[in-house]
Coordinates of C-alpha atoms and ligand atoms in Angstrom, one line a residue:
X1 CA -19.2 41.1 -9.1
X2 CA -21.3 43.5 -11.1
X3 CA -23.3 46.0 -9.2
X4 CA -26.4 44.0 -7.8
X5 CA -23.8 41.6 -6.4
X6 CA -25.3 38.3 -5.5
X7 CA -29.0 39.0 -6.7
X8 CA -27.7 38.9 -10.4
X9 CA -26.6 35.6 -9.9
X10 CA -29.8 34.3 -8.0
X11 CA -30.9 31.2 -8.8
X12 CA -33.8 30.6 -10.9
X13 CA -37.2 30.2 -9.0
X14 CA -37.9 26.9 -8.1
X15 CA -34.3 25.7 -8.1
X16 CA -33.0 23.4 -5.7
X17 CA -30.3 25.2 -3.2
X18 CA -28.1 22.8 -1.5
X19 CA -26.4 24.1 1.8
X20 CA -23.7 22.2 3.2
X21 CA -20.4 22.9 5.4
X22 CA -18.1 21.8 2.4
X23 CA -18.6 22.7 -1.3
X24 CA -16.7 20.5 -3.8
X25 CA -16.3 21.8 -7.3
X26 CA -16.7 18.6 -9.4
X27 CA -14.4 19.3 -12.2
X28 CA -11.6 20.2 -9.5
X29 CA -11.8 18.4 -6.2
X30 CA -11.2 14.9 -5.6
X31 CA -12.1 15.4 -2.0
X32 CA -12.6 12.2 0.1
X33 CA -15.9 12.3 1.7
X34 CA -19.5 10.7 1.3
X35 CA -21.2 14.1 1.6
X36 CA -19.4 15.8 -1.3
X37 CA -19.9 12.8 -3.4
X38 CA -23.2 12.4 -2.9
X39 CA -24.3 16.0 -3.0
X40 CA -22.1 16.7 -6.1
X41 CA -23.8 13.8 -8.2
X42 CA -27.1 15.0 -7.2
X43 CA -26.6 18.7 -8.3
X44 CA -24.8 17.5 -11.6
X45 CA -28.4 15.9 -12.3
X46 CA -30.7 18.5 -11.1
X47 CA -28.9 21.7 -11.3
X48 CA -29.2 24.4 -8.6
X49 CA -27.1 26.2 -6.3
X50 CA -24.5 24.6 -3.7
X51 CA -23.6 27.1 -0.7
X52 CA -21.3 26.7 1.9
X53 CA -17.6 27.1 3.2
X54 CA -15.1 27.9 0.3
X55 CA -12.5 25.9 2.7
X56 CA -10.6 28.9 3.0
X57 CA -9.8 31.3 5.9
X58 CA -9.4 34.9 5.7
X59 CA -9.3 37.9 8.5
X60 CA -12.0 39.8 6.6
X61 CA -14.4 37.0 5.9
X62 CA -17.1 38.4 7.8
X63 CA -17.4 41.4 5.4
X64 CA -16.6 40.0 2.1
X65 CA -19.2 39.0 -0.3
X66 CA -19.7 35.6 -1.5
X67 CA -17.7 34.2 -4.3
X68 CA -20.2 32.7 -7.0
X69 CA -19.0 30.6 -9.8
X70 CA -21.3 28.5 -12.4
X71 CA -19.7 24.8 -12.9
X72 CA -22.0 22.5 -15.6
X73 CA -25.1 24.6 -14.7
X74 CA -24.6 24.3 -10.9
X75 CA -23.8 27.7 -8.8
X76 CA -21.3 27.3 -6.4
X77 CA -21.5 30.1 -3.9
X78 CA -19.1 30.0 -1.2
X79 CA -17.9 32.3 1.7
X80 CA -14.6 32.2 3.6
X81 CA -14.5 31.5 7.6
X82 CA -12.3 33.6 9.8
X83 CA -9.8 31.6 11.8
X84 CA -11.7 32.2 15.1
X85 CA -15.0 31.0 13.2
X86 CA -13.2 27.6 11.8
X87 CA -11.8 26.9 15.4
X88 CA -15.2 27.4 16.9
X89 CA -17.8 26.2 14.8
X90 CA -15.7 23.6 12.5
X91 CA -12.8 22.2 14.6
X92 CA -14.5 23.0 18.0
X93 CA -18.1 22.4 18.1
X94 CA -18.8 20.2 15.0
X95 CA -15.7 18.0 15.2
X96 CA -14.8 17.8 19.0
X97 CA -18.8 17.6 20.3
X98 CA -21.2 16.8 17.5
X99 CA -18.9 14.0 15.6
X100 CA -17.7 12.0 18.4
X101 CA -21.1 12.4 20.1
X102 CA -23.3 11.1 17.1
X103 CA -20.9 8.4 16.4
X104 CA -21.4 7.1 20.0
X105 CA -18.2 8.5 21.5
X106 CA -19.1 10.3 24.4
X107 CA -15.7 10.0 25.9
X108 CA -14.3 12.0 22.9
X109 CA -16.5 14.8 23.4
X110 CA -14.9 18.0 24.3
X111 CA -17.3 20.7 24.8
X112 CA -16.5 24.7 25.2
X113 CA -19.2 27.1 25.5
X114 CA -17.1 29.4 22.9
X115 CA -17.3 26.6 20.4
X116 CA -21.2 26.4 20.6
X117 CA -21.3 30.3 20.5
X118 CA -19.3 30.1 17.2
X119 CA -21.2 27.4 15.9
X120 CA -24.4 29.4 16.2
X121 CA -22.7 32.6 14.9
X122 CA -21.5 31.0 11.8
X123 CA -24.9 29.3 11.2
X124 CA -26.5 32.8 11.4
X125 CA -24.3 34.5 9.2
X126 CA -24.7 31.6 6.6
X127 CA -28.5 32.2 6.7
X128 CA -28.3 36.1 6.7
X129 CA -26.4 35.5 3.0
X130 CA -28.5 32.6 1.9
X131 CA -31.7 34.4 2.6
X132 CA -31.0 37.4 0.1
X133 CA -30.1 34.8 -2.4
X134 CA -33.5 32.9 -2.1
X135 CA -36.4 32.9 -4.6
X136 CA -40.0 32.2 -3.1
X137 CA -40.3 28.8 -5.1
X138 CA -36.8 27.5 -4.1
X139 CA -36.6 24.0 -2.4
X140 CA -33.8 24.2 0.4
X141 CA -31.9 21.1 1.3
X142 CA -29.5 21.7 4.2
X143 CA -27.0 18.8 4.9
X144 CA -25.2 17.7 8.1
X145 CA -24.3 18.4 11.9
X146 CA -22.6 21.5 10.9
X147 CA -25.9 23.4 10.0
X148 CA -28.5 22.2 12.0
X149 CA -29.6 25.3 13.4
X150 CA -30.0 26.8 9.9
X151 CA -33.5 26.6 9.2
X152 CA -34.5 28.1 12.5
X153 CA -32.5 31.1 11.5
X154 CA -33.8 31.3 8.0
X155 CA -37.5 31.0 9.5
X156 CA -36.3 34.4 11.1
X157 CA -35.8 35.9 8.0
X158 CA -39.6 35.0 7.0
X159 CA -38.5 32.1 5.1
X160 CA -41.2 30.0 4.1
X161 CA -40.0 27.6 1.5
X162 CA -39.5 23.9 2.2
X163 CA -36.6 23.4 4.0
X164 CA -35.2 20.1 4.3
X165 CA -32.5 18.5 6.7
X166 CA -30.4 15.4 6.1
X167 CA -28.2 13.9 8.6
X168 CA -25.1 12.0 6.9
X169 CA -23.8 10.3 10.1
X170 CA -25.6 8.4 12.9
X171 CA -28.3 9.5 15.1
X172 CA -27.6 7.5 18.6
X173 CA -30.1 6.9 21.4
X174 CA -31.1 9.5 23.6
X175 CA -29.3 8.4 26.5
X176 CA -26.2 9.3 24.5
X177 CA -27.3 12.7 22.8
X178 CA -28.5 14.0 26.2
X179 CA -24.7 13.9 27.2
X180 CA -24.1 16.8 25.3
X181 CA -24.1 20.3 27.3
X182 CA -27.0 22.4 25.5
X183 CA -28.4 19.5 23.6
X184 CA -32.0 21.0 24.1
X185 CA -31.1 24.4 22.8
X186 CA -29.7 22.9 19.9
X187 CA -32.0 20.2 18.7
X188 CA -35.2 21.9 19.1
X189 CA -34.0 23.9 15.9
X190 CA -34.3 20.7 14.0
X191 CA -38.1 21.3 14.6
X192 CA -37.9 24.6 12.1
X193 CA -37.3 21.8 9.2
X194 CA -40.4 20.4 7.2
X195 CA -38.6 17.1 6.6
X196 CA -35.8 15.6 8.4
X197 CA -33.8 12.8 7.0
X198 CA -31.8 10.1 8.2
X199 CA -29.4 6.8 6.7
X200 CA -31.2 4.5 8.6
X201 CA -34.5 3.2 10.2
X202 CA -32.4 2.8 13.5
X203 CA -31.4 6.4 13.2
X204 CA -35.1 7.6 12.5
X205 CA -36.3 5.5 15.5
X206 CA -33.5 7.1 17.8
X207 CA -34.5 10.6 16.8
X208 CA -37.9 10.3 17.3
X209 CA -37.6 8.9 20.7
X210 CA -35.2 11.8 21.5
X211 CA -37.9 14.3 20.2
X212 CA -40.8 12.5 22.2
X213 CA -38.5 12.0 25.4
X214 CA -36.5 15.3 25.4
X215 CA -38.4 18.0 23.7
X216 CA -42.0 16.6 24.3
X217 CA -42.7 16.1 20.5
X218 CA -45.6 13.7 19.7
X219 CA -45.7 11.2 17.2
X220 CA -48.3 11.0 14.5
X221 CA -49.5 7.8 13.1
X222 CA -47.8 8.5 9.8
X223 CA -44.5 8.5 11.7
X224 CA -44.0 12.4 11.6
X225 CA -43.7 14.6 14.5
X226 CA -46.0 17.0 16.0
X227 CA -43.8 20.1 17.7
X228 CA -46.0 23.0 19.1
X229 CA -47.8 24.0 15.9
X230 CA -45.8 22.2 13.7
X231 CA -45.5 19.0 11.9
X232 CA -42.1 17.5 10.8
X233 CA -41.8 14.5 8.7
X234 CA -38.8 12.2 9.6
X235 CA -38.1 9.3 7.4
X236 CA -34.7 7.4 6.4
X237 CA -33.3 7.9 3.0
X238 CA -30.3 6.0 2.5
X239 CA -27.8 7.7 0.5
X240 CA -26.3 6.0 -2.1
X241 CA -23.9 6.2 -5.2
X242 CA -23.9 6.4 -8.9
X243 CA -23.8 2.7 -9.5
X244 CA -23.5 2.8 -13.3
X245 CA -20.9 5.6 -13.4
X246 CA -18.8 4.1 -10.8
X247 CA -19.0 0.6 -12.7
X248 CA -18.0 2.3 -15.8
X249 CA -15.1 4.3 -14.2
X250 CA -13.5 0.8 -13.2
X251 CA -13.6 -0.3 -16.6
X252 CA -12.5 2.7 -18.5
X253 CA -9.2 3.1 -20.5
X254 CA -7.4 4.6 -17.3
X255 CA -8.6 2.2 -15.0
X256 CA -7.7 -0.6 -17.0
X257 CA -4.1 0.6 -16.9
X258 CA -4.2 1.1 -13.5
X259 CA -5.5 -2.6 -12.9
X260 CA -2.7 -3.7 -15.0
X261 CA 0.2 -1.7 -13.1
X262 CA -1.4 -3.3 -9.8
X263 CA -1.9 -6.8 -11.3
X264 CA 1.8 -6.4 -12.1
X265 CA 3.0 -5.3 -8.7
X266 CA 1.2 -7.5 -6.7
X267 CA 1.8 -10.3 -8.6
X268 CA 0.1 -13.8 -7.9
X269 CA -0.7 -12.0 -4.3
X270 CA -4.2 -11.4 -3.0
X271 CA -5.0 -7.7 -2.6
X272 CA -7.2 -6.6 0.1
X273 CA -8.3 -2.8 0.3
X274 CA -9.2 -0.4 2.8
X275 CA -10.3 3.3 1.9
X276 CA -11.2 5.7 4.6
X277 CA -10.6 9.1 5.9
X278 CA -8.2 8.8 8.8
X279 CA -11.2 8.9 11.4
X280 CA -11.3 7.1 14.8
X281 CA -14.9 6.2 13.5
X282 CA -13.4 3.9 10.9
X283 CA -12.0 1.3 13.3
X284 CA -8.5 1.5 11.4
X285 CA -6.6 0.4 14.4
X286 CA -9.1 -2.5 15.2
X287 CA -8.8 -3.5 11.2
X288 CA -4.8 -3.8 11.3
X289 CA -5.3 -5.7 14.5
X290 CA -7.5 -8.0 13.0
X291 CA -5.1 -8.1 9.7
X292 CA -2.2 -8.9 12.2
X293 CA -4.4 -11.6 14.1
X294 CA -5.2 -13.0 10.5
X295 CA -1.7 -13.4 9.6
X296 CA -0.6 -14.8 12.9
X297 CA -3.5 -17.7 12.8
X298 CA -3.7 -18.6 9.3
X299 CA -0.1 -18.8 8.6
X300 CA -0.5 -20.2 5.1
X301 CA -1.5 -16.5 3.7
X302 CA 2.0 -15.3 4.6
X303 CA 3.7 -13.5 1.4
X304 CA 0.0 -14.3 -0.3
X305 CA -1.5 -11.3 0.5
X306 CA -1.3 -7.4 0.9
X307 CA -3.5 -4.8 2.6
X308 CA -3.7 -1.9 0.8
X309 CA -5.2 0.7 3.3
X310 CA -5.5 4.3 1.5
X311 CA -6.1 6.7 4.1
X312 CA -5.8 10.6 3.6
X313 CA -5.7 12.4 7.1
X314 CA -8.5 14.5 8.2
X315 CA -9.1 17.3 10.6
X316 CA -5.6 17.0 11.4
X317 CA -5.5 19.7 14.1
X318 CA -7.9 17.9 16.6
X319 CA -6.2 16.0 19.3
X320 CA -8.1 12.7 18.9
X321 CA -7.2 12.4 14.8
X322 CA -3.3 13.1 15.9
X323 CA -3.5 10.4 18.0
X324 CA -5.3 8.1 15.8
X325 CA -2.7 8.8 13.2
X326 CA 0.2 7.7 15.7
X327 CA -1.5 4.5 16.5
X328 CA -1.7 3.6 13.2
X329 CA 1.9 4.3 11.9
X330 CA 3.1 2.2 14.9
X331 CA 0.7 -0.6 14.2
X332 CA 1.6 -0.4 10.3
X333 CA 5.3 -0.8 11.4
X334 CA 4.7 -3.5 13.6
X335 CA 2.9 -5.8 11.6
X336 CA 5.5 -5.0 8.6
X337 CA 8.4 -5.6 11.0
X338 CA 6.8 -8.9 12.4
X339 CA 5.7 -10.6 9.1
X340 CA 7.7 -8.4 6.3
X341 CA 10.0 -10.4 3.8
X342 CA 12.6 -8.5 1.7
X343 CA 9.9 -9.0 -1.3
X344 CA 7.0 -8.7 0.7
X345 CA 5.3 -5.7 2.5
X346 CA 2.2 -7.0 4.1
X347 CA 0.7 -3.5 4.7
X348 CA 0.9 -0.8 2.2
X349 CA -0.4 2.3 3.7
X350 CA -1.1 5.4 1.5
X351 CA -1.7 8.5 3.2
X352 CA -3.5 10.7 0.7
X353 CA -6.4 11.0 -1.6
X354 CA -6.4 9.3 -5.1
X355 CA -8.5 10.0 -8.2
X356 CA -11.7 8.4 -8.7
X357 CA -10.4 6.2 -11.5
X358 CA -7.6 5.0 -9.7
X359 CA -9.8 4.0 -6.7
X360 CA -12.1 2.4 -9.1
X361 CA -9.1 0.3 -10.6
X362 CA -8.0 -0.5 -6.9
X363 CA -11.3 -2.0 -5.8
X364 CA -11.7 -4.0 -8.8
X365 CA -8.4 -5.4 -8.6
X366 CA -8.9 -6.2 -4.8
X367 CA -10.3 -9.5 -3.9
X368 CA -11.4 -8.3 -0.5
X369 CA -13.3 -4.7 0.4
X370 CA -12.6 -4.4 4.2
X371 CA -15.0 -1.9 5.5
X372 CA -15.2 -2.1 9.4
X373 CA -16.3 1.0 10.7
X374 CA -16.9 1.2 14.4
X375 CA -19.9 3.4 13.6
X376 CA -20.8 5.0 10.5
X377 CA -23.7 6.9 9.0
X378 CA -24.0 4.8 5.8
X379 CA -20.4 4.3 4.3
X380 CA -20.3 4.8 0.3
X381 CA -16.8 2.9 0.4
X382 CA -18.9 -0.3 0.8
X383 CA -21.1 0.3 -2.2
X384 CA -18.4 1.7 -4.6
X385 CA -16.5 -1.6 -3.8
X386 CA -19.3 -3.7 -4.8
X387 CA -20.0 -1.5 -8.4
X388 CA -16.6 -1.5 -9.2
X389 CA -16.2 -5.7 -9.1
X390 CA -16.0 -7.7 -12.2
X391 CA -19.4 -9.5 -12.3
X392 CA -17.8 -13.0 -13.8
X393 CA -15.0 -12.9 -11.1
X394 CA -16.2 -10.7 -8.2
X395 CA -14.3 -10.0 -4.8
X396 CA -16.1 -10.3 -1.3
X397 CA -17.1 -7.4 0.6
X398 CA -16.5 -7.7 4.6
X399 CA -18.6 -5.0 6.2
X400 CA -19.1 -3.8 9.6
X401 CA -22.4 -4.6 11.4
X402 CA -22.3 -0.6 12.6
X403 CA -22.1 0.8 9.0
X404 CA -25.4 2.2 8.1
X405 CA -24.7 0.1 4.9
X406 CA -25.4 -3.1 6.9
X407 CA -28.8 -2.5 7.2
X408 CA -29.4 -3.2 3.5
X409 CA -26.0 -5.1 2.1
X410 CA -26.9 -8.0 4.2
X411 CA -25.0 -10.5 1.6
X412 CA -21.8 -9.0 2.6
X413 CA -19.8 -10.7 5.3
X414 CA -20.9 -9.1 8.2
X415 CA -18.7 -8.5 11.2
X416 CA -18.3 -7.0 14.4
X417 CA -15.3 -4.9 14.0
X418 CA -14.4 -5.0 17.9
X419 CA -13.9 -8.8 17.5
X420 CA -10.5 -9.1 15.9
X421 CA -11.0 -12.7 15.6
X422 CA -14.2 -12.7 13.9
X423 CA -12.6 -10.3 11.3
X424 CA -9.6 -12.4 10.9
X425 CA -11.9 -15.4 10.1
X426 CA -13.9 -13.5 7.6
X427 CA -10.7 -12.4 5.9
X428 CA -9.8 -16.1 5.7
X429 CA -13.5 -17.0 4.4
X430 CA -13.4 -14.3 1.9
X431 CA -10.1 -15.4 0.5
X432 CA -11.0 -18.9 0.0
X433 CA -14.7 -18.3 -0.9
X434 CA -15.5 -20.5 -4.3
X435 CA -16.5 -18.3 -7.3
X436 CA -20.3 -19.3 -7.3
X437 CA -20.9 -18.2 -3.9
X438 CA -18.8 -15.0 -4.6
X439 CA -21.1 -14.4 -7.8
X440 CA -24.4 -15.0 -5.7
X441 CA -23.5 -12.5 -2.8
X442 CA -22.4 -10.1 -5.7
X443 CA -25.4 -10.0 -7.6
X444 CA -27.6 -9.7 -4.7
X445 CA -25.4 -6.8 -3.5
X446 CA -25.5 -5.3 -6.5
X447 CA -29.2 -5.4 -7.0
X448 CA -29.4 -3.7 -3.5
X449 CA -27.4 -0.9 -4.4
X450 CA -28.7 -0.3 -7.6
X451 CA -32.1 0.0 -5.8
X452 CA -31.1 2.5 -3.4
X453 CA -28.6 4.5 -5.6
X454 CA -27.9 8.3 -5.2
X455 CA -30.5 9.3 -7.6
X456 CA -33.4 7.5 -5.7
X457 CA -31.9 9.1 -2.5
X458 CA -32.2 12.5 -3.9
X459 CA -35.6 11.7 -6.0
X460 CA -37.0 10.4 -2.5
X461 CA -36.0 13.0 -0.3
X462 CA -36.9 15.9 -2.6
X463 CA -40.2 14.5 -3.6
X464 CA -40.7 14.0 0.2
X465 CA -39.9 17.5 0.8
X466 CA -41.5 19.5 -2.0
X467 CA -44.9 17.5 -0.6
X468 CA -44.4 19.1 2.8
X469 CA -46.4 21.8 3.7
X470 CA -45.3 23.9 7.1
X471 CA -48.5 24.4 9.2
X472 CA -50.8 23.3 11.8
X473 CA -50.9 19.8 13.0
X474 CA -53.9 18.1 13.5
X475 CA -54.8 16.6 10.2
X476 CA -53.8 13.5 11.5
X477 CA -55.0 12.1 14.9
X478 CA -52.5 11.7 17.3
X479 CA -51.2 7.7 17.7
X480 CA -50.7 8.0 21.4
X481 CA -49.8 4.1 21.6
X482 CA -47.0 4.5 18.6
X483 CA -44.1 2.5 20.2
X484 CA -40.6 2.5 18.7
X485 CA -38.1 -0.3 18.6
Ligands
ADP1 P1 -17.1 9.5 5.1 O1 -18.1 10.4 4.6 O2 -17.2 9.3 6.9 O3 -15.7 10.0 4.7 P2 -18.0 7.3 3.2 O4 -17.4 5.8 2.9 O5 -19.3 7.3 3.2 O6 -17.4 7.9 4.3 O7 -17.3 8.4 1.9 C1 -16.0 8.4 1.9 C2 -16.2 8.9 0.2 O8 -14.9 9.6 0.2 C3 -16.2 7.7 -0.8 O9 -16.9 8.4 -1.9 C4 -14.5 7.4 -1.0 O10 -14.5 7.1 -2.5 C5 -14.1 8.8 -1.0 N1 -12.8 8.7 -0.4 C6 -12.6 7.9 0.9 N2 -10.9 7.9 0.9 C7 -10.5 8.3 -0.3 C8 -9.1 8.8 -0.8 N3 -8.2 8.2 -0.2 N4 -9.1 8.9 -2.2 C9 -10.2 9.3 -2.7 N5 -11.4 8.9 -2.2 C10 -11.4 8.6 -1.0
F6P2 O1 -21.2 13.4 6.9 C1 -19.9 13.5 7.5 C2 -19.0 14.1 6.5 O2 -19.4 15.2 5.8 C3 -19.0 13.0 5.5 O3 -19.7 12.7 4.5 C4 -17.7 13.5 4.8 O4 -16.9 12.3 4.2 C5 -16.7 14.0 6.0 O5 -18.0 14.3 7.0 C6 -15.8 14.9 5.4 O6 -15.3 15.7 6.6 P1 -14.9 17.2 6.8 O7 -15.4 18.0 5.9 O8 -14.8 17.5 8.0 O9 -13.3 17.1 6.0

């Protein structure tokens, strides 16, 4: 980079600056993950800058300057991490403490003080670099559990810009959150934001409860919180997808080719699709168990259905992920061994990411979308499945009640993913559902995902954020009687 370094590439004043752990180049990456997809689509529409980890490790990362690229009007500003930082901040605190905790899995939390220290060090380093890059009128939007302390660090640099935070994963009740060592020290830093966004009303209510019970914040009449002299807004902003673009993808020439190929290879069999990163929160073991139950109970479906499960590995060095991978491999083998025929493989398990067109084609060719996480912030796969359907002959979505998406996608077949008999029954219902009912449900689901698409999500968040003003609370009277569900 020329003299003057990063300042020369500085974002134009008043632009949107997004910060997240991962930064995805929309031209090159086919990353599996809701955050990358939603943020990428927002920035494509608004322009601005995206700051975060390059995905690389290097031994001199702490001394190196950020790498800056411009792709379609968006500046991608990335830094490498050292091995030590990656192990402590990402694999350690983010993925062995916060991820299981926020997905209600206290049993999988593995806390070590060094993880937490490294998490804080990386947040400080991100903030030190970002502070040099900001213009006075920029609006800063920080994403997800990896970067909770970042606003507090930026405030130390005197940053007065509006700073918003969006949590892509669930926020559980205070009883769960308070099991995390250092939770007060960590979560009080959320109070440095002007706006905190959650996926669902339930998450928002849990956070307000936590802030009141554990941090001593007070709830104001408009639902915001007063903490010391600050007022922090917190609201639900359900994340969505770009419905039209995804629907188009599922009908373009490449998708049509893929659909034809899928139809030939499945013959007259009914396709059931599951698409998830390999993560214990996705309920994959329970899903395969339910599918086995379905084949055992509703015998007429043998040799007539195929479950296509597309599951790229993630966070492979973390023990709980390696374990779930082994369990899935075993279960897939068991099912194919128990029911398979010379000409029929009941479960086809693909362990990698596939391109967006192939994914859209796979959804469209599938009669059933099986989305059964044990806990999920939102789940964009549910929305993509609906967007990709042929409106005249749509498939049926089976959706876990524990996905954030279930708060609005009520016309799906809503199931309890732990109840394998119920999920097996839902599969039977979906496969036999009359066309008219499929159409009615699909129309309603399509309307709901259109109403809350990715553009509505970012518009709502950003307009709230630009309307916030960090300052003394007291404009609104306290609502001491306010109760939360
Ligand atoms: P999460 O963010 O927890 O991974 P979501 O369902 O919200 O779950 O988002 C997953 C995103 O990643 C979706 O946009 C989905 O299309 C994409 N994705 C998941 N698995 C794959 C895969 N195997 N290949 C390509 N994209 C994938
Ligand atoms: O919010 C959690 C999240 O960022 C998802 O949006 C995304 O799918 C996933 O985690 C990606 O995980 P990782 O960056 O650890 O691969």
